[in-house]
mmCIF file of C-alpha atoms in Angstrom:
data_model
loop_
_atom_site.group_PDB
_atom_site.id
_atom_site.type_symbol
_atom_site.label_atom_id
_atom_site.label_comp_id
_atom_site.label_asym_id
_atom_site.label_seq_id
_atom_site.Cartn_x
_atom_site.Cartn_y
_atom_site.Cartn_z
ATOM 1 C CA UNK A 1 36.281 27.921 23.436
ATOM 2 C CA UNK A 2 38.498 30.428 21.882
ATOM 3 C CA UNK A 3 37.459 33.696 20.253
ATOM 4 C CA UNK A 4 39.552 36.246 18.184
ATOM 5 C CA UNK A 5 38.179 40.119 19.043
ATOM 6 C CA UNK A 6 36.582 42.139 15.743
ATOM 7 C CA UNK A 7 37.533 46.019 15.455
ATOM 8 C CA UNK A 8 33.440 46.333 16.350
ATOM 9 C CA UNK A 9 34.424 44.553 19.485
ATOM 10 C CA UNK A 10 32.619 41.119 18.911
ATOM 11 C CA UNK A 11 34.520 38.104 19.055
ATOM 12 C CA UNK A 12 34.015 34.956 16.956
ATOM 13 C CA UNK A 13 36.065 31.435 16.224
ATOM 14 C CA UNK A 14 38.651 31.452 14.235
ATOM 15 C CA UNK A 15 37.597 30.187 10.563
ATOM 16 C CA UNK A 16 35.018 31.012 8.592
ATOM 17 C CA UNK A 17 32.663 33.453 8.579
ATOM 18 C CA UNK A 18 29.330 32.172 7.974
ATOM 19 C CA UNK A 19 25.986 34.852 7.479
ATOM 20 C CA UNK A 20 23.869 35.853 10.744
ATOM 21 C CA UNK A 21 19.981 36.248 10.458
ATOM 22 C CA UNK A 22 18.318 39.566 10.083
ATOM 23 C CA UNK A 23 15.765 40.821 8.998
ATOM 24 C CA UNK A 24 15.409 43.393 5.979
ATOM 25 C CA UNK A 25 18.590 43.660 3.147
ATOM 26 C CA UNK A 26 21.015 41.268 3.455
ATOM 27 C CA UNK A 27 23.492 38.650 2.487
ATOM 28 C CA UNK A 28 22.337 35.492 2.959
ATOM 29 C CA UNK A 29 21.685 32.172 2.170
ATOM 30 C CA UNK A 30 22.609 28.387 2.627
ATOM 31 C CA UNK A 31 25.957 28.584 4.550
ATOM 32 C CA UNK A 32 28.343 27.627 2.090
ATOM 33 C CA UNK A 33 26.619 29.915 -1.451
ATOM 34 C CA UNK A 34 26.026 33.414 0.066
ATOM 35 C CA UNK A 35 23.750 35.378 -2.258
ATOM 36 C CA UNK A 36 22.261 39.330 -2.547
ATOM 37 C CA UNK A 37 18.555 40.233 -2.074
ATOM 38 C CA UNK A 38 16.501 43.428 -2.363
ATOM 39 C CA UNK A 39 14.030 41.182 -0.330
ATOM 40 C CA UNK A 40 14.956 39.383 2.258
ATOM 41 C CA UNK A 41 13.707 35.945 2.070
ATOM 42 C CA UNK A 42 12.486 35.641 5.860
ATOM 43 C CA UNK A 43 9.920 32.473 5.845
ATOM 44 C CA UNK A 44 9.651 29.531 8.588
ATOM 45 C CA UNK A 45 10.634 25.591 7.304
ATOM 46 C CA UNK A 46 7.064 25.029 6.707
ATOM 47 C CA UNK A 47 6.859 27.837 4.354
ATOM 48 C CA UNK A 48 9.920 26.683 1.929
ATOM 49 C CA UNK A 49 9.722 23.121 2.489
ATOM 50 C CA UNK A 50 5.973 23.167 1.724
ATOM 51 C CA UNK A 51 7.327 25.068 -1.806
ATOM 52 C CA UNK A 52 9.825 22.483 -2.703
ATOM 53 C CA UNK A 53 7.588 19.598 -1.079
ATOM 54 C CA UNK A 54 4.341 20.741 -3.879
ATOM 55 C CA UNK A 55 6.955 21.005 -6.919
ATOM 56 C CA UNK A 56 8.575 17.920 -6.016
ATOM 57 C CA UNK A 57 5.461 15.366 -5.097
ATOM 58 C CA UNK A 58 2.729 16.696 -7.002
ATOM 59 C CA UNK A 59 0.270 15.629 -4.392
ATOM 60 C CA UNK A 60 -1.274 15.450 -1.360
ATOM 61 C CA UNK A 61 -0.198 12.283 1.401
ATOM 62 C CA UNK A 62 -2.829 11.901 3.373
ATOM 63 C CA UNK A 63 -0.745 11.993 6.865
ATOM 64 C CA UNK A 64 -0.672 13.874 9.846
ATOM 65 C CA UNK A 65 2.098 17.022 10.078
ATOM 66 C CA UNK A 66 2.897 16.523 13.695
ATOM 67 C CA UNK A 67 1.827 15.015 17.025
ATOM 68 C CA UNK A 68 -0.552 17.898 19.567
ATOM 69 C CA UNK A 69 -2.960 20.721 18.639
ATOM 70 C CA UNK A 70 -1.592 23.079 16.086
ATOM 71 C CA UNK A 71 -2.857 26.097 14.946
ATOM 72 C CA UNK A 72 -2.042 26.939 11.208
ATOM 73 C CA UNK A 73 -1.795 30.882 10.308
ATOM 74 C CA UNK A 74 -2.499 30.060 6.569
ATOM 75 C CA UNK A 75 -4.443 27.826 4.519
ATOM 76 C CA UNK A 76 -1.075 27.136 2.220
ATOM 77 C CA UNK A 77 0.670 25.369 5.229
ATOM 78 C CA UNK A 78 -2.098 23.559 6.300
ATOM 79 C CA UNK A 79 -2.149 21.777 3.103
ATOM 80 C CA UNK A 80 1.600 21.691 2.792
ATOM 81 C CA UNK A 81 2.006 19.962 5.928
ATOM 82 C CA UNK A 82 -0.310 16.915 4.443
ATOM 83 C CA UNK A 83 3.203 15.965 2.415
ATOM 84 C CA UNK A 84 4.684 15.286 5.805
ATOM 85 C CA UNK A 85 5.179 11.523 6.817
ATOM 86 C CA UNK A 86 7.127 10.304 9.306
ATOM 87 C CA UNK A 87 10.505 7.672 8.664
ATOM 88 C CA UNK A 88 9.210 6.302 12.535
ATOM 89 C CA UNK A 89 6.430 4.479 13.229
ATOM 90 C CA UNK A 90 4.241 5.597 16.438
ATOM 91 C CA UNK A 91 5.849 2.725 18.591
ATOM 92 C CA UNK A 92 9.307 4.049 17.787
ATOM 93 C CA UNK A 93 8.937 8.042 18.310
ATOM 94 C CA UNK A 94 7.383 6.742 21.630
ATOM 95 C CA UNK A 95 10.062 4.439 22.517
ATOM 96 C CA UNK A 96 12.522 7.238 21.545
ATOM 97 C CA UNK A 97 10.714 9.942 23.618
ATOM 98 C CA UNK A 98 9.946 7.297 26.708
ATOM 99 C CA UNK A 99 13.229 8.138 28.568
ATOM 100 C CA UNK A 100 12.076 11.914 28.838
ATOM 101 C CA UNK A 101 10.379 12.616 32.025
ATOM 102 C CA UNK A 102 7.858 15.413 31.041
ATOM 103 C CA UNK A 103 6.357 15.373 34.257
ATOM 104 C CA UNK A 104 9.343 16.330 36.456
ATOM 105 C CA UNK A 105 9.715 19.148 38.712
ATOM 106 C CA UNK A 106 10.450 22.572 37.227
ATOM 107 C CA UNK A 107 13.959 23.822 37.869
ATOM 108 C CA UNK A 108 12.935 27.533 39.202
ATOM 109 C CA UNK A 109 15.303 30.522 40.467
ATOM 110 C CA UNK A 110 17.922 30.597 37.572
ATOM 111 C CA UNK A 111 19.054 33.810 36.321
ATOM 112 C CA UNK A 112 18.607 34.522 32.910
ATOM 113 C CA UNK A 113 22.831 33.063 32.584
ATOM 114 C CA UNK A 114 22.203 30.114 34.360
ATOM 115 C CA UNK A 115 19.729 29.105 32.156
ATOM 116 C CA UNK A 116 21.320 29.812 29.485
ATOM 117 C CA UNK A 117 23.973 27.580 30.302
ATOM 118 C CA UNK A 118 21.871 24.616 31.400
ATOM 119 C CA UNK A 119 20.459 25.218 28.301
ATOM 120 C CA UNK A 120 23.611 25.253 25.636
ATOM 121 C CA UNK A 121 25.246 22.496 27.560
ATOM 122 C CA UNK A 122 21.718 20.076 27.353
ATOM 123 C CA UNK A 123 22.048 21.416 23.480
ATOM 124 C CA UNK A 124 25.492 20.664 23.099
ATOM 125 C CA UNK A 125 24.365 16.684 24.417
ATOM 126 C CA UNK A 126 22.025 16.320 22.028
ATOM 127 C CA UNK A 127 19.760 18.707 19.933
ATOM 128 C CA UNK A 128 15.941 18.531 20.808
ATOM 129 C CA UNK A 129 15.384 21.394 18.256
ATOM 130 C CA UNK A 130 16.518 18.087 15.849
ATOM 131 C CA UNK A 131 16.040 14.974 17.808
ATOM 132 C CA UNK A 132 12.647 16.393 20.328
ATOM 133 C CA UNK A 133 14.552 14.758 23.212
ATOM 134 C CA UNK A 134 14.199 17.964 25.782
ATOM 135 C CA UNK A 135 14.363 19.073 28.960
ATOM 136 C CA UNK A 136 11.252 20.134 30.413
ATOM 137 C CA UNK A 137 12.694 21.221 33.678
ATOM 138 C CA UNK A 138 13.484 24.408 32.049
ATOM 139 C CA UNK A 139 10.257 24.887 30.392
ATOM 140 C CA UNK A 140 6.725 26.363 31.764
ATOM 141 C CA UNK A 141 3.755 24.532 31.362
ATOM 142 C CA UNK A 142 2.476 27.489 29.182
ATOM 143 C CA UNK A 143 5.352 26.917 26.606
ATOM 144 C CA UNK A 144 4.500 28.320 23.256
ATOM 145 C CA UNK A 145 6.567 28.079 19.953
ATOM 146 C CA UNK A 146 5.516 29.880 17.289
ATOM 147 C CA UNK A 147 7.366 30.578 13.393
ATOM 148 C CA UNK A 148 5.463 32.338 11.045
ATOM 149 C CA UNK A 149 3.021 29.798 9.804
ATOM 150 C CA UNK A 150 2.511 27.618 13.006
ATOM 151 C CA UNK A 151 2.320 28.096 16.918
ATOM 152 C CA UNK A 152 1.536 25.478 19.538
ATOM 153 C CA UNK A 153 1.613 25.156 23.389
ATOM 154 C CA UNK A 154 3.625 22.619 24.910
ATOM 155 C CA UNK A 155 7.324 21.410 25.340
ATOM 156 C CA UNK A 156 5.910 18.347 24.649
ATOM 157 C CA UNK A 157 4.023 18.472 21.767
ATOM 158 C CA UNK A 158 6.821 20.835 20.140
ATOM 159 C CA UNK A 159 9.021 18.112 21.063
ATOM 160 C CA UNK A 160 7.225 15.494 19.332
ATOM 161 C CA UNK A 161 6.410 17.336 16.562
ATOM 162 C CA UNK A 162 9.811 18.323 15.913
ATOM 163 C CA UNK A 163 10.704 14.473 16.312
ATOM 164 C CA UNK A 164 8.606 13.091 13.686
ATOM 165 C CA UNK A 165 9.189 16.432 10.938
ATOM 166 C CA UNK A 166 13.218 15.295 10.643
ATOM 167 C CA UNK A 167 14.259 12.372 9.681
ATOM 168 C CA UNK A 168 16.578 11.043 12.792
ATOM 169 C CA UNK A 169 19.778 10.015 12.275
ATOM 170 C CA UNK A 170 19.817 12.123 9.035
ATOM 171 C CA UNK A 171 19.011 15.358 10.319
ATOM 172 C CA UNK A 172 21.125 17.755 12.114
ATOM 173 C CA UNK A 173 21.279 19.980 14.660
ATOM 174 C CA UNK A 174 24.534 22.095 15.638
ATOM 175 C CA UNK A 175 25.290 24.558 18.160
ATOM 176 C CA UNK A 176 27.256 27.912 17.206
ATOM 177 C CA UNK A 177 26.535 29.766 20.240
ATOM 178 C CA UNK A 178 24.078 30.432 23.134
ATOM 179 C CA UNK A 179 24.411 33.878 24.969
ATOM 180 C CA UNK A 180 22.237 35.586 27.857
ATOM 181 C CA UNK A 181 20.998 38.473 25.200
ATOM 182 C CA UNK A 182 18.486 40.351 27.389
ATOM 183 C CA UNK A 183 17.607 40.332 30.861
ATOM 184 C CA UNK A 184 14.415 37.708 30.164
ATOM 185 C CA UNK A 185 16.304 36.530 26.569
ATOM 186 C CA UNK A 186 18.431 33.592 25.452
ATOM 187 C CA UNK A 187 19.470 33.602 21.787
ATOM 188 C CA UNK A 188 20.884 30.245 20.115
ATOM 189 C CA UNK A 189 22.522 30.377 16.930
ATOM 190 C CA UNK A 190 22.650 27.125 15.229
ATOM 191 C CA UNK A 191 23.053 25.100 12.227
ATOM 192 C CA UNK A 192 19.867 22.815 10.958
ATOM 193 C CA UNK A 193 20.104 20.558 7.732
ATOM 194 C CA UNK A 194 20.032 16.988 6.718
ATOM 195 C CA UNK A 195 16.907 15.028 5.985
ATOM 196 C CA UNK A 196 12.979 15.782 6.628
ATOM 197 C CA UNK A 197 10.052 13.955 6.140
ATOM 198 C CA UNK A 198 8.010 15.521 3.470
ATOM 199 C CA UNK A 199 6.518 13.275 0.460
ATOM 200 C CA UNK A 200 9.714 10.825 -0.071
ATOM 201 C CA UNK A 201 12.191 13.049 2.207
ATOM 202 C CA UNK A 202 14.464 15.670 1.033
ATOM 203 C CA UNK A 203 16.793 17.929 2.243
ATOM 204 C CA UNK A 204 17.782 20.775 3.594
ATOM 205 C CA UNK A 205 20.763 22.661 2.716
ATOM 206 C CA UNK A 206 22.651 24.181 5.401
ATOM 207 C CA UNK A 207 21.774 27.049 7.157
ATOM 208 C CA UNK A 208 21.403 29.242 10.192
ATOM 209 C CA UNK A 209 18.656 29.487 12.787
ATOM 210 C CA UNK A 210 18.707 31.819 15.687
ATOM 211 C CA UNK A 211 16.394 31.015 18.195
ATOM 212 C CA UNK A 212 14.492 33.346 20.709
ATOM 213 C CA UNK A 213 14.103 31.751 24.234
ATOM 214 C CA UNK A 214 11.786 34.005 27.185
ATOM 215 C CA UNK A 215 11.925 33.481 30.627
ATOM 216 C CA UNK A 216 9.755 34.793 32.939
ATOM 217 C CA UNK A 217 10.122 35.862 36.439
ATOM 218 C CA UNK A 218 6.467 35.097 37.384
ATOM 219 C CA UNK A 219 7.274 31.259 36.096
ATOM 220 C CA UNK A 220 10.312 31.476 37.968
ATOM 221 C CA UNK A 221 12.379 31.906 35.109
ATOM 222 C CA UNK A 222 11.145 29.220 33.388
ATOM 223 C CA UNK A 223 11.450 29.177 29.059
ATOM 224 C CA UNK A 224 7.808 29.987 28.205
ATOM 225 C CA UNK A 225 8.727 31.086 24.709
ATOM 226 C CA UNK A 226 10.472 29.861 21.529
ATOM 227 C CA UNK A 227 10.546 31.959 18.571
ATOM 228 C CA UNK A 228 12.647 30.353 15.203
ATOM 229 C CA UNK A 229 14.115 33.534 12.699
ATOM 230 C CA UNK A 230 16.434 32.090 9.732
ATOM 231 C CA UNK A 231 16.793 32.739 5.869
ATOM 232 C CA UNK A 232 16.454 30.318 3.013
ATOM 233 C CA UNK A 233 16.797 30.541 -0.414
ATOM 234 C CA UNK A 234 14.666 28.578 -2.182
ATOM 235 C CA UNK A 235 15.756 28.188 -5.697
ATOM 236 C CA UNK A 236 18.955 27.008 -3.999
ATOM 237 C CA UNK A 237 16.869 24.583 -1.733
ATOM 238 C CA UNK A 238 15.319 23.017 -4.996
ATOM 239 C CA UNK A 239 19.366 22.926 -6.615
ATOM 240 C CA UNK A 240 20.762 21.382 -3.381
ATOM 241 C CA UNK A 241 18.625 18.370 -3.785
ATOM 242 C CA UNK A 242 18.305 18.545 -8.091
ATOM 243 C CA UNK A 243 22.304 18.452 -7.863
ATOM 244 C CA UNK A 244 23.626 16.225 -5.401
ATOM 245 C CA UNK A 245 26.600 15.409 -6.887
ATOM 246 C CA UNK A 246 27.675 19.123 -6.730
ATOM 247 C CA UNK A 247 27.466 19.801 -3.456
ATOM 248 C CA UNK A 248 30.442 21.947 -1.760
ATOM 249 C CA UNK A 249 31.614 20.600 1.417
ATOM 250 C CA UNK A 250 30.470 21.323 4.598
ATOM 251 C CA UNK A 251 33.048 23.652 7.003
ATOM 252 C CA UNK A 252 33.426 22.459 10.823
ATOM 253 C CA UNK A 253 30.913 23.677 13.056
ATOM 254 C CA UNK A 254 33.596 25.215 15.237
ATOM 255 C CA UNK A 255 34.634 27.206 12.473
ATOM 256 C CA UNK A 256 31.216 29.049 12.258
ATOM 257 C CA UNK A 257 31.276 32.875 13.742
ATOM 258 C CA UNK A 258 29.357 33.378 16.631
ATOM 259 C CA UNK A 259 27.471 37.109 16.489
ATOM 260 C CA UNK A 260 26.570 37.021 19.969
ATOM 261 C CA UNK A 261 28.426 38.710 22.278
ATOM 262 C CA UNK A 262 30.083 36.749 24.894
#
């Protein structure tokens, strides 16, 4: 992997310089229509997709949002998350999931950069932010995940809930970067869109997610905490999928900027 060296001494990819998530005034947007905010339009998927998802349907689908115990933070995403049906049936998540060994011993002792190479290179193989298919060798058995509207306990019921929100084979998950940030911190950076399954399905425009892994020395530097941060505008949420025919092409993955230092 090849980086070119900013004057602020980051490096990146050569190509094309795609917005990084903070919080407060920014640039941001979907990654290929950058736009300018006094606000910054910091929300989790359930908030915007639960926006678009009551526009869109109308009405309430009387389905379950995701498999495990969930605790909802408001009463809006509790009833947003009744649009959300799943493309699988139970007998196929499960059959999809079965390989996964969520029993198996707990890889322990890792530095913080050891883990966070085990886990870019397992990300690199295949998404589980996307697909749910994880690795729960690097996770504690008090795993939590948490955005602003939802938090749960569990790699695997984050992993199945994940599974049956996107619509496989249509949704995707790609890696910009993964980088040792802190001495119990792993940040991700990567790029979610594609198909989910709210009302009929829609979709998500591209954009960035950086995700917050913590370790813990008392686990013995196991993951026991996922945090998602990303920006989304939502009038241009409800335009990507009004306007189909209009949408701009989507640049390589490798030609995304990685902010992290590496």
């Amino acid at each position: 992997m090849s980086f070119q060296q900013h004057s602020d001494g980051r490096r990146r990819k050569s190509g094309v310089h795609l917005p990084y998530t903070k919080i407060g005034k920014t640039h941001h947007t979907v990654l290929f229509s950058v736009s300018t905010n006094d606000k910054s339009d910091l929300s989790s998927r359930r908030d915007f997709i639960g926006a678009f998802g009551l526009v869109a349907a109308g009405t309430l689908l009387p389905s379950r949002a995701r498999a495990g115990e969930e605790e909802y933070k408001d009463v809006t995403t509790k009833i947003s998350s009744k649009l959300l049906t799943s493309a699988e049936t139970a007998t196929e998540s499960a059959d999809a999931l079965a390989s996964v060994q969520w029993s198996t011993p707990k890889i322990t002792g890792l530095s913080t950069e050891e883990m966070a190479k085990r886990i870019d290179a397992g990300l690199r193989r295949e998404c589980w932010f996307v697909t749910g298919r994880s690795t729960p060798e690097l996770f504690a058995d008090s795993f939590t995940f948490s955005d602003p509207q939802v938090s749960l306990t569990g790699i695997e019921d984050y992993s199945r809930g994940v599974r049956s929100f996107y619509k496989q084979g249509s949704a995707r998950g790609e890696i910009v970067c993964t980088a040792a940030t802190a001495p119990d911190t792993i940040t991700v950076v990567w790029r979610n869109y594609g198909t989910v399954n709210i009302g009929p399905g829609f979709d998500l425009a591209p954009y960035l997610v950086t995700t917050t892994l913590k370790t813990s020395a008392k686990d013995g530097g196991l993951i026991v905490k996922q945090e998602d941060a990303f920006e989304v505008n939502k009038a241009e949420l409800i335009k990507y999928n009004l306007f189909k025919a209009n949408r701009p092409a989507l640049p390589p993955i490798d030609s995304v900027v990685c902010p992290l230092p590496q």
